[in-house]
């Protein structure tokens, strides 16, 4: 599945879709596939300040608990309560209804440090190739 071209991507498999000075953040389809059935999300509260590439929460699946890293810096202006109440939404629609938070960006240049959809798809392909080689 090709990644949506209307957003930017981090190496930690989060996406960000820009809308003026705010942005919506979620995890990628690849990430939710790797995690398996998601059973819990721990997200920052509205009003919290988060920093690019810093831990912003956790996501728990039947396989493991993983840290969530923010792809941008800023103030959390909204948390997706639908995902908090039904974490499995991230599995069923990671690029749509499964978004995690909305952020008022602190630095409009930060998205330039992220990958385009084409670059992210190539990154995943390389990561999968490395995993298939094994020790």
XYZ file of N, CA, C and O in Angstrom:
540
model
N 0.837 -1.181 0.000
C 0.000 0.000 0.000
C 0.882 1.244 0.000
O 1.723 1.410 0.878
N 0.687 2.118 -0.971
C 1.464 3.353 -1.032
C 0.971 4.317 0.048
O -0.218 4.379 0.350
N 1.874 5.051 0.632
C 1.519 6.013 1.668
C 0.843 7.227 1.031
O 1.233 7.644 -0.056
N -0.151 7.811 1.721
C -0.821 9.003 1.176
C 0.197 10.128 0.928
O 1.066 10.383 1.756
N 0.055 10.798 -0.211
C 1.019 11.823 -0.611
C 0.768 13.180 0.041
O 1.582 14.083 -0.100
N -0.327 13.318 0.815
C -0.663 14.627 1.388
C -0.073 14.845 2.776
O -0.539 15.695 3.518
N 0.928 14.066 3.158
C 1.527 14.213 4.482
C 3.013 13.904 4.458
O 3.557 13.462 3.453
N 3.679 14.122 5.594
C 5.110 13.862 5.751
C 5.273 12.740 6.776
O 4.383 12.505 7.598
N 6.427 12.070 6.748
C 6.623 10.858 7.549
C 7.951 10.888 8.297
O 8.955 11.387 7.790
N 7.938 10.291 9.492
C 9.168 10.176 10.283
C 9.720 8.756 10.160
O 8.999 7.827 9.790
N 10.983 8.588 10.517
C 11.594 7.256 10.514
C 11.009 6.371 11.604
O 11.183 5.164 11.581
N 10.309 6.992 12.567
C 9.675 6.224 13.645
C 8.263 5.797 13.245
O 7.503 5.329 14.077
N 7.887 6.025 11.986
C 6.616 5.586 11.401
C 5.400 6.373 11.879
O 4.312 5.820 11.988
N 5.603 7.665 12.165
C 4.479 8.554 12.397
C 4.283 9.411 11.153
O 5.233 9.663 10.416
N 3.041 9.847 10.941
C 2.780 10.767 9.834
C 2.258 12.077 10.397
O 1.758 12.140 11.523
N 2.375 13.135 9.606
C 1.833 14.440 9.958
C 1.202 15.042 8.705
O 1.805 15.034 7.637
N -0.038 15.479 8.835
C -0.729 16.160 7.736
C -0.955 17.610 8.145
O -1.624 17.897 9.129
N -0.381 18.520 7.375
C -0.402 19.940 7.694
C -1.712 20.570 7.266
O -2.284 20.223 6.226
N -2.172 21.543 8.092
C -3.360 22.327 7.769
C -3.136 23.717 8.351
O -3.475 23.975 9.503
N -2.542 24.603 7.557
C -2.183 25.928 8.053
C -1.091 25.824 9.103
O -0.065 25.196 8.852
N -1.339 26.416 10.296
C -0.326 26.352 11.350
C -0.560 25.184 12.299
O 0.098 25.048 13.320
N -1.524 24.327 11.968
C -1.759 23.142 12.786
C -1.491 21.887 11.959
O -1.339 21.944 10.735
N -1.440 20.767 12.643
C -1.139 19.502 11.976
C -1.781 18.351 12.720
O -1.899 18.375 13.939
N -2.211 17.370 11.977
C -2.762 16.150 12.544
C -1.665 15.091 12.491
O -0.935 14.998 11.520
N -1.583 14.269 13.551
C -0.511 13.273 13.686
C -1.117 11.890 13.881
O -2.118 11.734 14.585
N -0.503 10.894 13.269
C -0.930 9.514 13.454
C 0.223 8.573 13.185
O 1.354 9.000 12.965
N -0.053 7.264 13.235
C 0.970 6.291 12.865
C 0.609 5.719 11.495
O -0.552 5.734 11.090
N 1.596 5.200 10.820
C 1.405 4.746 9.449
C 0.745 3.360 9.383
O 0.719 2.625 10.372
N 0.265 3.038 8.206
C -0.306 1.722 7.967
C 0.750 0.641 8.221
O 0.459 -0.391 8.829
N 1.978 0.900 7.800
C 3.069 -0.045 8.039
C 3.248 -0.292 9.536
O 3.372 -1.442 9.984
N 3.233 0.794 10.331
C 3.429 0.668 11.783
C 2.310 -0.146 12.417
O 2.575 -1.029 13.241
N 1.066 0.147 12.062
C -0.034 -0.603 12.675
C 0.009 -2.073 12.272
O -0.327 -2.937 13.062
N 0.479 -2.367 11.062
C 0.631 -3.762 10.637
C 1.701 -4.468 11.461
O 1.535 -5.623 11.848
N 2.798 -3.767 11.726
C 3.893 -4.349 12.505
C 3.471 -4.594 13.953
O 3.877 -5.569 14.570
N 2.649 -3.677 14.485
C 2.220 -3.800 15.880
C 1.202 -4.917 16.081
O 1.183 -5.573 17.110
N 0.327 -5.114 15.119
C -0.772 -6.068 15.295
C -1.945 -5.378 15.961
O -2.076 -4.148 15.900
N -2.801 -6.151 16.609
C -4.025 -5.598 17.206
C -3.710 -4.615 18.330
O -3.171 -5.011 19.366
N -4.081 -3.369 18.114
C -3.811 -2.312 19.089
C -4.914 -2.313 20.142
O -6.105 -2.320 19.811
N -4.493 -2.304 21.411
C -5.455 -2.422 22.515
C -5.477 -1.208 23.436
O -6.370 -1.069 24.268
N -4.475 -0.299 23.320
C -4.425 0.850 24.218
C -3.514 1.917 23.631
O -2.487 1.593 23.023
N -3.900 3.179 23.805
C -3.024 4.292 23.424
C -2.932 5.255 24.607
O -3.924 5.512 25.296
N -1.744 5.749 24.864
C -1.490 6.750 25.895
C -0.985 7.983 25.163
O 0.127 7.976 24.619
N -1.820 9.035 25.121
C -1.506 10.234 24.351
C -1.348 11.429 25.274
O -1.906 11.447 26.375
N -0.619 12.469 24.822
C -0.491 13.673 25.654
C -1.838 14.385 25.771
O -2.700 14.256 24.901
N -2.011 15.129 26.854
C -3.241 15.891 27.081
C -3.261 17.135 26.193
O -2.194 17.658 25.835
N -4.453 17.626 25.884
C -4.579 18.907 25.194
C -3.919 19.970 26.068
O -4.076 19.971 27.289
N -3.146 20.841 25.445
C -2.424 21.885 26.162
C -0.979 21.529 26.436
O -0.173 22.405 26.766
N -0.625 20.257 26.311
C 0.759 19.831 26.533
C 1.642 20.298 25.385
O 1.178 20.430 24.248
N 2.897 20.565 25.690
C 3.863 20.908 24.649
C 4.701 19.678 24.346
O 5.165 19.002 25.264
N 4.864 19.400 23.059
C 5.655 18.250 22.632
C 6.765 18.737 21.714
O 6.657 19.813 21.120
N 7.829 17.956 21.632
C 8.997 18.342 20.839
C 9.255 17.317 19.741
O 9.048 16.117 19.933
N 9.715 17.812 18.597
C 9.984 16.943 17.455
C 10.963 15.835 17.839
O 11.980 16.096 18.470
N 10.603 14.636 17.455
C 11.389 13.410 17.645
C 11.511 12.987 19.117
O 12.280 12.089 19.440
N 10.751 13.637 19.998
C 10.747 13.250 21.412
C 9.533 12.355 21.679
O 8.514 12.460 20.997
N 9.613 11.539 22.707
C 8.506 10.653 23.071
C 7.285 11.486 23.451
O 7.393 12.447 24.209
N 6.129 11.116 22.904
C 4.893 11.830 23.239
C 3.843 10.901 23.849
O 2.799 11.363 24.301
N 4.086 9.592 23.852
C 3.112 8.667 24.399
C 3.513 7.237 24.114
O 4.665 6.961 23.741
N 2.544 6.337 24.311
C 2.791 4.913 24.068
C 1.594 4.307 23.360
O 0.467 4.785 23.483
N 1.867 3.223 22.650
C 0.809 2.477 21.995
C 1.034 1.000 22.311
O 2.165 0.511 22.226
N -0.021 0.348 22.753
C 0.105 -1.042 23.185
C -0.698 -1.939 22.254
O -1.867 -1.670 21.955
N -0.061 -3.010 21.828
C -0.742 -4.009 21.008
C -0.664 -5.350 21.718
O -0.045 -5.457 22.780
N -1.269 -6.361 21.132
C -1.192 -7.688 21.732
C 0.241 -8.213 21.716
O 0.579 -9.113 22.471
N 1.111 -7.619 20.867
C 2.500 -8.054 20.765
C 3.437 -7.337 21.725
O 4.353 -7.938 22.267
N 3.236 -6.001 21.897
C 4.218 -5.216 22.652
C 3.687 -3.823 22.962
O 2.652 -3.417 22.442
N 4.448 -3.106 23.787
C 4.198 -1.686 24.033
C 5.304 -0.926 23.319
O 6.481 -1.243 23.474
N 4.922 0.071 22.529
C 5.895 0.862 21.779
C 5.734 2.339 22.107
O 4.625 2.803 22.370
N 6.849 3.054 22.079
C 6.804 4.495 22.281
C 6.299 5.179 21.014
O 6.553 4.716 19.909
N 5.597 6.296 21.213
C 5.177 7.159 20.113
C 6.065 8.395 20.148
O 6.266 8.978 21.220
N 6.573 8.805 18.991
C 7.436 9.983 18.906
C 6.745 11.034 18.053
O 6.167 10.721 17.012
N 6.825 12.272 18.502
C 6.173 13.342 17.762
C 6.996 13.724 16.537
O 8.188 13.996 16.656
N 6.369 13.807 15.375
C 7.100 14.239 14.182
C 7.290 15.750 14.118
O 8.057 16.242 13.279
N 6.605 16.506 15.007
C 6.723 17.969 15.023
C 6.650 18.483 16.461
O 6.187 17.790 17.345
N 7.084 19.733 16.645
C 6.999 20.385 17.952
C 5.778 21.293 17.991
O 5.366 21.835 16.963
N 5.236 21.475 19.206
C 4.143 22.420 19.356
C 3.238 22.070 20.511
O 3.567 21.227 21.340
N 2.077 22.739 20.541
C 1.096 22.528 21.596
C 0.005 21.588 21.098
O -0.546 21.800 20.007
N -0.311 20.591 21.887
C -1.401 19.676 21.548
C -2.719 20.444 21.698
O -3.012 20.969 22.773
N -3.475 20.560 20.623
C -4.740 21.304 20.681
C -5.946 20.370 20.684
O -7.040 20.784 21.027
N -5.728 19.096 20.329
C -6.837 18.147 20.330
C -6.306 16.720 20.401
O -5.273 16.403 19.819
N -7.022 15.885 21.134
C -6.701 14.462 21.229
C -7.886 13.700 20.654
O -9.040 14.020 20.943
N -7.632 12.706 19.844
C -8.705 11.921 19.227
C -9.302 10.974 20.274
O -8.777 9.885 20.508
N -10.405 11.416 20.888
C -11.045 10.602 21.933
C -11.614 9.301 21.354
O -11.735 8.303 22.065
N -11.940 9.303 20.060
C -12.426 8.082 19.420
C -11.392 6.970 19.473
O -11.726 5.801 19.707
N -10.126 7.335 19.305
C -9.041 6.352 19.360
C -8.761 5.943 20.810
O -8.453 4.782 21.078
N -8.882 6.893 21.734
C -8.671 6.561 23.144
C -9.709 5.523 23.588
O -9.383 4.563 24.284
N -10.956 5.718 23.146
C -12.038 4.798 23.539
C -12.029 3.507 22.718
O -12.419 2.456 23.221
N -11.617 3.597 21.463
C -11.565 2.416 20.580
C -10.213 2.391 19.863
O -10.105 2.773 18.699
N -9.156 1.925 20.564
C -7.813 1.930 19.978
C -7.715 1.144 18.668
O -6.854 1.434 17.827
N -8.588 0.159 18.487
C -8.540 -0.644 17.263
C -8.826 0.184 16.010
O -8.561 -0.265 14.889
N -9.331 1.403 16.183
C -9.541 2.301 15.046
C -8.219 2.577 14.325
O -8.194 2.769 13.112
N -7.117 2.576 15.065
C -5.809 2.794 14.443
C -5.516 1.662 13.454
O -4.959 1.904 12.372
N -5.923 0.442 13.778
C -5.713 -0.687 12.862
C -6.593 -0.572 11.623
O -6.149 -0.830 10.501
N -7.847 -0.185 11.815
C -8.785 -0.200 10.698
C -8.649 1.009 9.770
O -8.970 0.917 8.591
N -8.163 2.152 10.288
C -8.079 3.358 9.455
C -6.942 4.263 9.946
O -7.186 5.374 10.429
N -5.679 3.806 9.823
C -4.557 4.557 10.410
C -4.346 5.939 9.802
O -3.845 6.833 10.474
N -4.717 6.132 8.547
C -4.492 7.431 7.901
C -5.749 8.304 7.907
O -5.745 9.393 7.366
N -6.842 7.815 8.505
C -8.100 8.571 8.536
C -8.593 8.748 9.953
O -8.022 9.509 10.732
N -9.635 7.984 10.329
C -10.236 8.100 11.653
C -9.289 7.685 12.782
O -9.550 7.984 13.941
N -8.201 7.025 12.461
C -7.250 6.577 13.474
C -6.164 7.585 13.806
O -5.158 7.228 14.415
N -6.358 8.864 13.441
C -5.370 9.885 13.812
C -5.280 9.975 15.332
O -6.200 9.564 16.040
N -4.172 10.515 15.847
C -3.941 10.524 17.290
C -4.147 11.894 17.936
O -4.915 12.021 18.879
N -3.418 12.902 17.460
C -3.503 14.240 18.063
C -3.428 15.307 16.980
O -2.982 15.037 15.859
N -3.854 16.514 17.350
C -3.648 17.690 16.506
C -2.761 18.653 17.287
O -2.920 18.803 18.496
N -1.854 19.277 16.563
C -0.829 20.115 17.183
C -0.788 21.483 16.500
O -0.882 21.564 15.272
N -0.655 22.546 17.303
C -0.354 23.856 16.749
C 1.156 23.921 16.663
O 1.852 23.914 17.681
N 1.668 23.970 15.450
C 3.104 23.856 15.234
C 3.868 25.050 15.789
O 3.456 26.191 15.640
N 5.015 24.750 16.409
C 5.885 25.786 16.953
C 6.875 26.283 15.902
O 7.354 27.408 15.984
N 7.178 25.444 14.903
C 8.205 25.788 13.909
C 7.765 25.241 12.550
O 7.792 24.031 12.328
N 7.370 26.139 11.658
C 6.845 25.733 10.351
C 7.885 25.055 9.462
O 7.529 24.443 8.452
N 9.160 25.137 9.846
C 10.200 24.507 9.012
C 10.425 23.035 9.374
O 11.069 22.307 8.619
N 9.893 22.579 10.517
C 10.154 21.198 10.948
C 9.664 20.127 9.972
O 10.342 19.104 9.816
N 8.507 20.296 9.328
C 8.091 19.258 8.375
C 9.125 18.999 7.269
O 9.157 17.908 6.699
N 9.976 19.990 6.998
C 11.013 19.795 5.981
C 12.022 18.735 6.398
O 12.749 18.203 5.564
N 12.081 18.416 7.698
C 13.017 17.395 8.205
C 12.435 15.991 8.070
O 13.093 15.018 8.415
N 11.187 15.896 7.587
C 10.507 14.606 7.457
C 10.536 14.135 6.008
O 10.872 14.885 5.102
N 10.139 12.892 5.784
C 10.172 12.295 4.449
C 8.852 12.526 3.707
O 7.789 12.588 4.322
N 8.948 12.602 2.396
C 7.756 12.600 1.541
C 7.206 11.176 1.512
O 7.865 10.233 1.960
N 6.009 10.995 0.965
C 5.423 9.658 0.854
C 6.330 8.732 0.038
O 6.541 7.578 0.405
N 6.862 9.242 -1.044
C 7.741 8.432 -1.902
C 9.009 8.023 -1.147
O 9.434 6.862 -1.202
N 9.588 8.967 -0.408
C 10.803 8.662 0.368
C 10.481 7.659 1.482
O 11.278 6.758 1.754
N 9.315 7.817 2.123
C 8.943 6.900 3.204
C 8.720 5.488 2.671
O 9.173 4.517 3.277
N 8.040 5.366 1.537
C 7.820 4.038 0.954
C 9.147 3.353 0.624
O 9.303 2.149 0.838
N 10.115 4.124 0.124
C 11.444 3.566 -0.165
C 12.141 3.165 1.139
O 12.834 2.138 1.191
N 11.948 3.976 2.188
C 12.525 3.677 3.513
C 11.987 2.346 4.050
O 12.740 1.510 4.539
N 10.667 2.144 3.943
C 10.047 0.896 4.412
C 10.582 -0.291 3.608
O 10.911 -1.340 4.162
N 10.680 -0.111 2.301
C 11.168 -1.184 1.435
C 12.584 -1.593 1.857
O 12.886 -2.782 1.946
N 13.428 -0.606 2.120
C 14.806 -0.895 2.545
C 14.810 -1.580 3.914
O 15.583 -2.515 4.149
N 13.933 -1.122 4.820
C 13.848 -1.714 6.154
C 13.406 -3.179 6.067
O 13.958 -4.049 6.738
N 12.440 -3.473 5.217
C 11.963 -4.846 5.045
C 13.038 -5.722 4.416
O 13.188 -6.878 4.772
N 13.797 -5.146 3.485
C 14.885 -5.886 2.841
C 15.949 -6.247 3.882
O 16.435 -7.360 3.914
N 16.270 -5.303 4.763
C 17.266 -5.551 5.812
C 16.785 -6.637 6.774
O 17.566 -7.458 7.227
N 15.468 -6.624 7.097
C 14.909 -7.625 8.013
C 14.947 -9.019 7.397
O 15.142 -10.003 8.093
N 14.762 -9.106 6.078
C 14.719 -10.411 5.426
C 16.104 -11.037 5.297
O 16.231 -12.244 5.143
N 17.148 -10.225 5.376
C 18.519 -10.750 5.286
C 18.862 -11.517 6.555
O 19.387 -12.616 6.496
N 18.539 -10.927 7.714
C 18.768 -11.604 8.993
C 20.226 -11.796 9.339
O 21.105 -11.507 8.525
N 20.483 -12.284 10.545
C 21.882 -12.477 10.998
C 22.524 -13.694 10.382
O 21.927 -14.615 9.962
